[in-house]
Amino acid sequence: MDEALLRSLTPSVLGILVRRGADFAAAEDAVQDALVEAVRVWPADPPWDPKGWLVTVAWRRFLDATRADAARRRREDLVEEEPAPGPAPAVDDTLQLYFLCAHPSLTPSSAVALTLRAVGGLTTRQIAQAYLVPEATMAQRISRAKRTVSGVRFDQTGDVATVLRVLYLVFNEGYSGDVDLAAEAIRLTRQLAAAIDHPEVAGLLALMLLHHARRAARTAPDGGLVPLAEQDRGRWDTELIAEGVEILQAALARDRLGEFQAQAAIAALHADAPTAEETDWVQIVEWYDELTRLTDSPVVRLNRAVAVGEADGPRAGLAALAALDASLPRHAAVAAYLHERDGDLATAARLYAEAAQKAPNLAERDHLTRQAARLNSHRCR
């Protein structure tokens, strides 16, 4: 069973059902039923047209659900609209579907969560981690969003800011999480940049390209994480870096600074440094100050503490870290790094081990465990 194929077809199938008159919540349920049926049937009897098969099965499931509570006249109208046999149209509805999910009846946070779950392919656990909330809380938020849009006709689309937030989180999960969605997020953001002249769209595209350019150097042959300072910069994609910097410079020249442009500026400073030692940390701190002003995000403040530690010394970084909630994800890992740079290896080893226990994925957990073991081994010599 080709799970990647199913994931790639899901947004288009969902878009077709919505355009044919299905409300979003019912359409999503029908598509999920069709995917379950595909997993059951396809291994023994693969269809010649997977997308058409999914559209047909999903539409019939939607009709079955509709017949349970809709009037006979509406039921008959929907039956007449059943797709004709044959290949489904080759239309990419994904980006349009992102805008439809960002419906004005939803709050931005609910719209983002719903889109990530229904279109982005992320699990409720992954979305909860991105929002720093318990999985049960996020499940309730997504359920409320589905109830809110149940029965709503999607003739109004959401705003660009909400769609950008979704694309950003999808890219982050693809870049560092369990599901590889980074290339898809870049593809959709390129489409959006081509359609909309907006500096933050350009800023997000630049940010994605600059981060993606370093991807090959982020992992060792054994799959372990390689920290930025230790990466082989010869493996960075210089063409992507040049493209990202060019896009960013054009966006910044418009003097409408937003958070994605600020993040891209930080990424560009990292990409511009020939070696880790030559990184312009003072300017990076200044950009983090701008980013803090724009977002007031605790995660931004956490990253700023690292930059302060590099620019002004580890004790300055620890002072900045002391002002933050210790329950923040990766707080212990940042504290461990700064304590190690300050020479307190015992505290650093303990904090690396603590951070490993809280790591959101296996690769990060293994990396932090190795860091703790390295320091403990050093202390025992």
PDB file of N, CA and C in Angstrom, residues 222-263:
ATOM      1  N   ASP A 222      24.301   7.772   9.925  1.00  0.00           N
ATOM      2  CA  ASP A 222      23.539   6.855  10.772  1.00  0.00           C
ATOM      3  C   ASP A 222      22.169   7.406  11.139  1.00  0.00           C
ATOM      4  N   GLY A 223      21.805   8.568  10.589  1.00  0.00           N
ATOM      5  CA  GLY A 223      20.506   9.170  10.862  1.00  0.00           C
ATOM      6  C   GLY A 223      20.494  10.127  12.028  1.00  0.00           C
ATOM      7  N   GLY A 224      21.611  10.282  12.727  1.00  0.00           N
ATOM      8  CA  GLY A 224      21.670  11.187  13.866  1.00  0.00           C
ATOM      9  C   GLY A 224      21.659  12.643  13.444  1.00  0.00           C
ATOM     10  N   LEU A 225      21.169  13.496  14.336  1.00  0.00           N
ATOM     11  CA  LEU A 225      21.124  14.928  14.062  1.00  0.00           C
ATOM     12  C   LEU A 225      22.524  15.534  14.118  1.00  0.00           C
ATOM     13  N   VAL A 226      22.794  16.474  13.226  1.00  0.00           N
ATOM     14  CA  VAL A 226      24.053  17.214  13.228  1.00  0.00           C
ATOM     15  C   VAL A 226      23.717  18.673  13.548  1.00  0.00           C
ATOM     16  N   PRO A 227      24.154  19.199  14.692  1.00  0.00           N
ATOM     17  CA  PRO A 227      23.864  20.597  15.041  1.00  0.00           C
ATOM     18  C   PRO A 227      24.401  21.561  13.987  1.00  0.00           C
ATOM     19  N   LEU A 228      23.799  22.729  13.904  1.00  0.00           N
ATOM     20  CA  LEU A 228      24.171  23.714  12.898  1.00  0.00           C
ATOM     21  C   LEU A 228      25.672  24.008  12.903  1.00  0.00           C
ATOM     22  N   ALA A 229      26.235  24.182  14.092  1.00  0.00           N
ATOM     23  CA  ALA A 229      27.649  24.538  14.189  1.00  0.00           C
ATOM     24  C   ALA A 229      28.570  23.447  13.661  1.00  0.00           C
ATOM     25  N   GLU A 230      28.093  22.199  13.623  1.00  0.00           N
ATOM     26  CA  GLU A 230      28.930  21.078  13.199  1.00  0.00           C
ATOM     27  C   GLU A 230      28.643  20.612  11.774  1.00  0.00           C
ATOM     28  N   GLN A 231      27.731  21.266  11.096  1.00  0.00           N
ATOM     29  CA  GLN A 231      27.339  20.812   9.767  1.00  0.00           C
ATOM     30  C   GLN A 231      28.428  21.102   8.738  1.00  0.00           C
ATOM     31  N   ASP A 232      28.523  20.228   7.739  1.00  0.00           N
ATOM     32  CA  ASP A 232      29.420  20.412   6.617  1.00  0.00           C
ATOM     33  C   ASP A 232      28.783  21.413   5.664  1.00  0.00           C
ATOM     34  N   ARG A 233      29.261  22.654   5.700  1.00  0.00           N
ATOM     35  CA  ARG A 233      28.632  23.711   4.910  1.00  0.00           C
ATOM     36  C   ARG A 233      28.826  23.513   3.412  1.00  0.00           C
ATOM     37  N   GLY A 234      29.740  22.647   3.048  1.00  0.00           N
ATOM     38  CA  GLY A 234      29.897  22.304   1.644  1.00  0.00           C
ATOM     39  C   GLY A 234      28.711  21.529   1.103  1.00  0.00           C
ATOM     40  N   ARG A 235      27.898  20.957   1.983  1.00  0.00           N
ATOM     41  CA  ARG A 235      26.721  20.203   1.559  1.00  0.00           C
ATOM     42  C   ARG A 235      25.476  21.086   1.464  1.00  0.00           C
ATOM     43  N   TRP A 236      25.592  22.342   1.857  1.00  0.00           N
ATOM     44  CA  TRP A 236      24.447  23.245   1.744  1.00  0.00           C
ATOM     45  C   TRP A 236      24.191  23.558   0.265  1.00  0.00           C
ATOM     46  N   ASP A 237      22.932  23.731  -0.084  1.00  0.00           N
ATOM     47  CA  ASP A 237      22.531  24.005  -1.463  1.00  0.00           C
ATOM     48  C   ASP A 237      22.672  25.510  -1.731  1.00  0.00           C
ATOM     49  N   THR A 238      23.745  25.893  -2.376  1.00  0.00           N
ATOM     50  CA  THR A 238      24.025  27.317  -2.575  1.00  0.00           C
ATOM     51  C   THR A 238      23.010  27.982  -3.512  1.00  0.00           C
ATOM     52  N   GLU A 239      22.446  27.220  -4.456  1.00  0.00           N
ATOM     53  CA  GLU A 239      21.434  27.809  -5.346  1.00  0.00           C
ATOM     54  C   GLU A 239      20.168  28.177  -4.579  1.00  0.00           C
ATOM     55  N   LEU A 240      19.740  27.289  -3.673  1.00  0.00           N
ATOM     56  CA  LEU A 240      18.569  27.606  -2.858  1.00  0.00           C
ATOM     57  C   LEU A 240      18.853  28.785  -1.941  1.00  0.00           C
ATOM     58  N   ILE A 241      20.070  28.847  -1.385  1.00  0.00           N
ATOM     59  CA  ILE A 241      20.432  29.965  -0.518  1.00  0.00           C
ATOM     60  C   ILE A 241      20.384  31.272  -1.300  1.00  0.00           C
ATOM     61  N   ALA A 242      20.980  31.280  -2.490  1.00  0.00           N
ATOM     62  CA  ALA A 242      20.979  32.498  -3.301  1.00  0.00           C
ATOM     63  C   ALA A 242      19.558  32.929  -3.655  1.00  0.00           C
ATOM     64  N   GLU A 243      18.706  31.966  -3.992  1.00  0.00           N
ATOM     65  CA  GLU A 243      17.315  32.299  -4.313  1.00  0.00           C
ATOM     66  C   GLU A 243      16.596  32.859  -3.103  1.00  0.00           C
ATOM     67  N   GLY A 244      16.801  32.205  -1.942  1.00  0.00           N
ATOM     68  CA  GLY A 244      16.149  32.675  -0.729  1.00  0.00           C
ATOM     69  C   GLY A 244      16.585  34.076  -0.344  1.00  0.00           C
ATOM     70  N   VAL A 245      17.873  34.358  -0.437  1.00  0.00           N
ATOM     71  CA  VAL A 245      18.387  35.690  -0.092  1.00  0.00           C
ATOM     72  C   VAL A 245      17.830  36.741  -1.044  1.00  0.00           C
ATOM     73  N   GLU A 246      17.774  36.416  -2.333  1.00  0.00           N
ATOM     74  CA  GLU A 246      17.244  37.375  -3.319  1.00  0.00           C
ATOM     75  C   GLU A 246      15.774  37.700  -3.034  1.00  0.00           C
ATOM     76  N   ILE A 247      14.993  36.673  -2.747  1.00  0.00           N
ATOM     77  CA  ILE A 247      13.572  36.881  -2.442  1.00  0.00           C
ATOM     78  C   ILE A 247      13.423  37.709  -1.166  1.00  0.00           C
ATOM     79  N   LEU A 248      14.241  37.398  -0.156  1.00  0.00           N
ATOM     80  CA  LEU A 248      14.168  38.123   1.112  1.00  0.00           C
ATOM     81  C   LEU A 248      14.530  39.588   0.926  1.00  0.00           C
ATOM     82  N   GLN A 249      15.595  39.871   0.207  1.00  0.00           N
ATOM     83  CA  GLN A 249      16.019  41.257   0.018  1.00  0.00           C
ATOM     84  C   GLN A 249      14.932  42.077  -0.671  1.00  0.00           C
ATOM     85  N   ALA A 250      14.269  41.495  -1.651  1.00  0.00           N
ATOM     86  CA  ALA A 250      13.182  42.200  -2.332  1.00  0.00           C
ATOM     87  C   ALA A 250      12.020  42.470  -1.374  1.00  0.00           C
ATOM     88  N   ALA A 251      11.725  41.504  -0.491  1.00  0.00           N
ATOM     89  CA  ALA A 251      10.636  41.689   0.471  1.00  0.00           C
ATOM     90  C   ALA A 251      10.984  42.768   1.502  1.00  0.00           C
ATOM     91  N   LEU A 252      12.207  42.719   2.039  1.00  0.00           N
ATOM     92  CA  LEU A 252      12.615  43.701   3.045  1.00  0.00           C
ATOM     93  C   LEU A 252      12.648  45.117   2.477  1.00  0.00           C
ATOM     94  N   ALA A 253      12.942  45.248   1.193  1.00  0.00           N
ATOM     95  CA  ALA A 253      13.012  46.566   0.562  1.00  0.00           C
ATOM     96  C   ALA A 253      11.658  47.268   0.549  1.00  0.00           C
ATOM     97  N   ARG A 254      10.592  46.519   0.751  1.00  0.00           N
ATOM     98  CA  ARG A 254       9.251  47.108   0.745  1.00  0.00           C
ATOM     99  C   ARG A 254       8.886  47.722   2.088  1.00  0.00           C
ATOM    100  N   ASP A 255       9.740  47.513   3.104  1.00  0.00           N
ATOM    101  CA  ASP A 255       9.586  48.136   4.415  1.00  0.00           C
ATOM    102  C   ASP A 255       8.236  47.826   5.060  1.00  0.00           C
ATOM    103  N   ARG A 256       7.835  46.562   4.934  1.00  0.00           N
ATOM    104  CA  ARG A 256       6.623  46.081   5.623  1.00  0.00           C
ATOM    105  C   ARG A 256       7.014  44.802   6.357  1.00  0.00           C
ATOM    106  N   LEU A 257       7.815  44.972   7.391  1.00  0.00           N
ATOM    107  CA  LEU A 257       8.404  43.830   8.086  1.00  0.00           C
ATOM    108  C   LEU A 257       7.347  42.989   8.787  1.00  0.00           C
ATOM    109  N   GLY A 258       7.504  41.677   8.639  1.00  0.00           N
ATOM    110  CA  GLY A 258       6.656  40.723   9.338  1.00  0.00           C
ATOM    111  C   GLY A 258       7.510  39.618   9.922  1.00  0.00           C
ATOM    112  N   GLU A 259       6.873  38.735  10.676  1.00  0.00           N
ATOM    113  CA  GLU A 259       7.644  37.725  11.404  1.00  0.00           C
ATOM    114  C   GLU A 259       8.383  36.758  10.484  1.00  0.00           C
ATOM    115  N   PHE A 260       7.803  36.432   9.338  1.00  0.00           N
ATOM    116  CA  PHE A 260       8.490  35.481   8.461  1.00  0.00           C
ATOM    117  C   PHE A 260       9.710  36.113   7.801  1.00  0.00           C
ATOM    118  N   GLN A 261       9.611  37.396   7.477  1.00  0.00           N
ATOM    119  CA  GLN A 261      10.789  38.087   6.951  1.00  0.00           C
ATOM    120  C   GLN A 261      11.897  38.154   8.002  1.00  0.00           C
ATOM    121  N   ALA A 262      11.520  38.408   9.257  1.00  0.00           N
ATOM    122  CA  ALA A 262      12.521  38.470  10.324  1.00  0.00           C
ATOM    123  C   ALA A 262      13.184  37.110  10.532  1.00  0.00           C
ATOM    124  N   GLN A 263      12.391  36.055  10.514  1.00  0.00           N
ATOM    125  CA  GLN A 263      12.971  34.712  10.648  1.00  0.00           C
ATOM    126  C   GLN A 263      13.881  34.391   9.472  1.00  0.00           C
TER     127      GLN A 263
END
